[in-house]
Amino acid sequence: MKATQLTGANYDLDPPRRDATRPIGSWNQTRLLVRGAHVEHWLNGVKVVEYELWSPDWERRVRASKFKDYPQYARARRGHIGLQDHGDKVAFRNIKIRP
């Protein structure tokens, strides 16, 4: 598995700065702060990823990723939030969305 596909990554674009996951069987707590184009991903109180949407660096990373053939990838400024996994058992709880 690539570092950009680990828990806490900006999937296939930015790897997490460090592994902040809790042991299997424990709950992880995540917080996504999105203010305009600025995004921070916090995992268990540790900032693991920070980036600027649509910046030259972000555009370069998209061109080098599995999303390069999807011109609309992450272009929406509003929309739905999706939660996913890749076939493993997963559970979510206490989801809060604030404007």
PDB file of C-alpha atoms in Angstrom, residues 19-88:
ATOM      1  CA  ASP A  19       0.588   7.362  11.950  1.00  0.00           C
ATOM      2  CA  ALA A  20      -1.879   8.681  14.517  1.00  0.00           C
ATOM      3  CA  THR A  21      -4.237   5.693  14.391  1.00  0.00           C
ATOM      4  CA  ARG A  22      -5.375   3.871  17.484  1.00  0.00           C
ATOM      5  CA  PRO A  23      -5.090   0.081  17.820  1.00  0.00           C
ATOM      6  CA  ILE A  24      -7.524  -2.151  15.905  1.00  0.00           C
ATOM      7  CA  GLY A  25     -10.765  -2.404  17.826  1.00  0.00           C
ATOM      8  CA  SER A  26     -10.472   1.164  19.167  1.00  0.00           C
ATOM      9  CA  TRP A  27     -12.365   4.168  17.889  1.00  0.00           C
ATOM     10  CA  ASN A  28     -10.438   6.822  15.971  1.00  0.00           C
ATOM     11  CA  GLN A  29     -11.549  10.432  16.105  1.00  0.00           C
ATOM     12  CA  THR A  30     -11.169  12.520  12.988  1.00  0.00           C
ATOM     13  CA  ARG A  31     -11.784  16.183  12.308  1.00  0.00           C
ATOM     14  CA  LEU A  32     -11.786  17.835   8.923  1.00  0.00           C
ATOM     15  CA  LEU A  33     -11.529  21.624   8.902  1.00  0.00           C
ATOM     16  CA  VAL A  34     -12.291  23.176   5.541  1.00  0.00           C
ATOM     17  CA  ARG A  35     -12.142  26.952   5.260  1.00  0.00           C
ATOM     18  CA  GLY A  36     -12.395  27.971   1.618  1.00  0.00           C
ATOM     19  CA  ALA A  37      -9.569  26.130  -0.132  1.00  0.00           C
ATOM     20  CA  HIS A  38      -7.640  25.405   3.085  1.00  0.00           C
ATOM     21  CA  VAL A  39      -8.073  21.851   4.420  1.00  0.00           C
ATOM     22  CA  GLU A  40      -6.734  20.321   7.630  1.00  0.00           C
ATOM     23  CA  HIS A  41      -7.263  16.686   8.617  1.00  0.00           C
ATOM     24  CA  TRP A  42      -6.805  15.894  12.298  1.00  0.00           C
ATOM     25  CA  LEU A  43      -6.707  12.285  13.514  1.00  0.00           C
ATOM     26  CA  ASN A  44      -6.885  11.609  17.250  1.00  0.00           C
ATOM     27  CA  GLY A  45      -5.755  15.158  18.015  1.00  0.00           C
ATOM     28  CA  VAL A  46      -2.801  15.114  15.577  1.00  0.00           C
ATOM     29  CA  LYS A  47      -2.792  17.165  12.381  1.00  0.00           C
ATOM     30  CA  VAL A  48      -1.916  14.524   9.789  1.00  0.00           C
ATOM     31  CA  VAL A  49      -2.589  16.360   6.511  1.00  0.00           C
ATOM     32  CA  GLU A  50      -2.884  20.000   5.459  1.00  0.00           C
ATOM     33  CA  TYR A  51      -3.280  21.330   1.922  1.00  0.00           C
ATOM     34  CA  GLU A  52      -4.769  24.028  -0.271  1.00  0.00           C
ATOM     35  CA  LEU A  53      -7.374  22.868  -2.752  1.00  0.00           C
ATOM     36  CA  TRP A  54      -6.787  23.984  -6.335  1.00  0.00           C
ATOM     37  CA  SER A  55      -3.300  25.363  -5.603  1.00  0.00           C
ATOM     38  CA  PRO A  56      -0.451  24.642  -8.065  1.00  0.00           C
ATOM     39  CA  ASP A  57       0.860  21.963  -5.673  1.00  0.00           C
ATOM     40  CA  TRP A  58      -2.573  20.362  -5.380  1.00  0.00           C
ATOM     41  CA  GLU A  59      -3.024  20.423  -9.174  1.00  0.00           C
ATOM     42  CA  ARG A  60       0.391  18.747  -9.592  1.00  0.00           C
ATOM     43  CA  ARG A  61      -0.553  16.035  -7.126  1.00  0.00           C
ATOM     44  CA  VAL A  62      -3.865  15.374  -8.896  1.00  0.00           C
ATOM     45  CA  ARG A  63      -2.053  15.037 -12.249  1.00  0.00           C
ATOM     46  CA  ALA A  64       0.256  12.436 -10.674  1.00  0.00           C
ATOM     47  CA  SER A  65      -2.580  10.508  -8.997  1.00  0.00           C
ATOM     48  CA  LYS A  66      -5.191   7.934  -9.952  1.00  0.00           C
ATOM     49  CA  PHE A  67      -7.586  10.894 -10.449  1.00  0.00           C
ATOM     50  CA  LYS A  68      -5.662  12.407 -13.375  1.00  0.00           C
ATOM     51  CA  ASP A  69      -8.238  11.145 -15.901  1.00  0.00           C
ATOM     52  CA  TYR A  70     -11.169  12.697 -14.024  1.00  0.00           C
ATOM     53  CA  PRO A  71     -11.281  16.417 -14.924  1.00  0.00           C
ATOM     54  CA  GLN A  72     -14.104  17.078 -12.432  1.00  0.00           C
ATOM     55  CA  TYR A  73     -12.284  15.451  -9.511  1.00  0.00           C
ATOM     56  CA  ALA A  74     -12.711  17.614  -6.376  1.00  0.00           C
ATOM     57  CA  ARG A  75     -13.927  20.640  -8.338  1.00  0.00           C
ATOM     58  CA  ALA A  76     -17.287  21.063  -6.605  1.00  0.00           C
ATOM     59  CA  ARG A  77     -17.424  23.881  -4.090  1.00  0.00           C
ATOM     60  CA  ARG A  78     -20.579  22.413  -2.519  1.00  0.00           C
ATOM     61  CA  GLY A  79     -22.175  19.006  -2.464  1.00  0.00           C
ATOM     62  CA  HIS A  80     -22.558  15.736  -0.644  1.00  0.00           C
ATOM     63  CA  ILE A  81     -20.219  14.049   1.799  1.00  0.00           C
ATOM     64  CA  GLY A  82     -19.477  10.375   1.214  1.00  0.00           C
ATOM     65  CA  LEU A  83     -18.010   7.849   3.643  1.00  0.00           C
ATOM     66  CA  GLN A  84     -16.334   4.787   2.174  1.00  0.00           C
ATOM     67  CA  ASP A  85     -14.068   1.850   2.724  1.00  0.00           C
ATOM     68  CA  HIS A  86     -12.577  -0.777   0.444  1.00  0.00           C
ATOM     69  CA  GLY A  87     -14.332  -3.939   1.574  1.00  0.00           C
ATOM     70  CA  ASP A  88     -13.299  -4.129   5.219  1.00  0.00           C
TER      71      ASP A  88
END
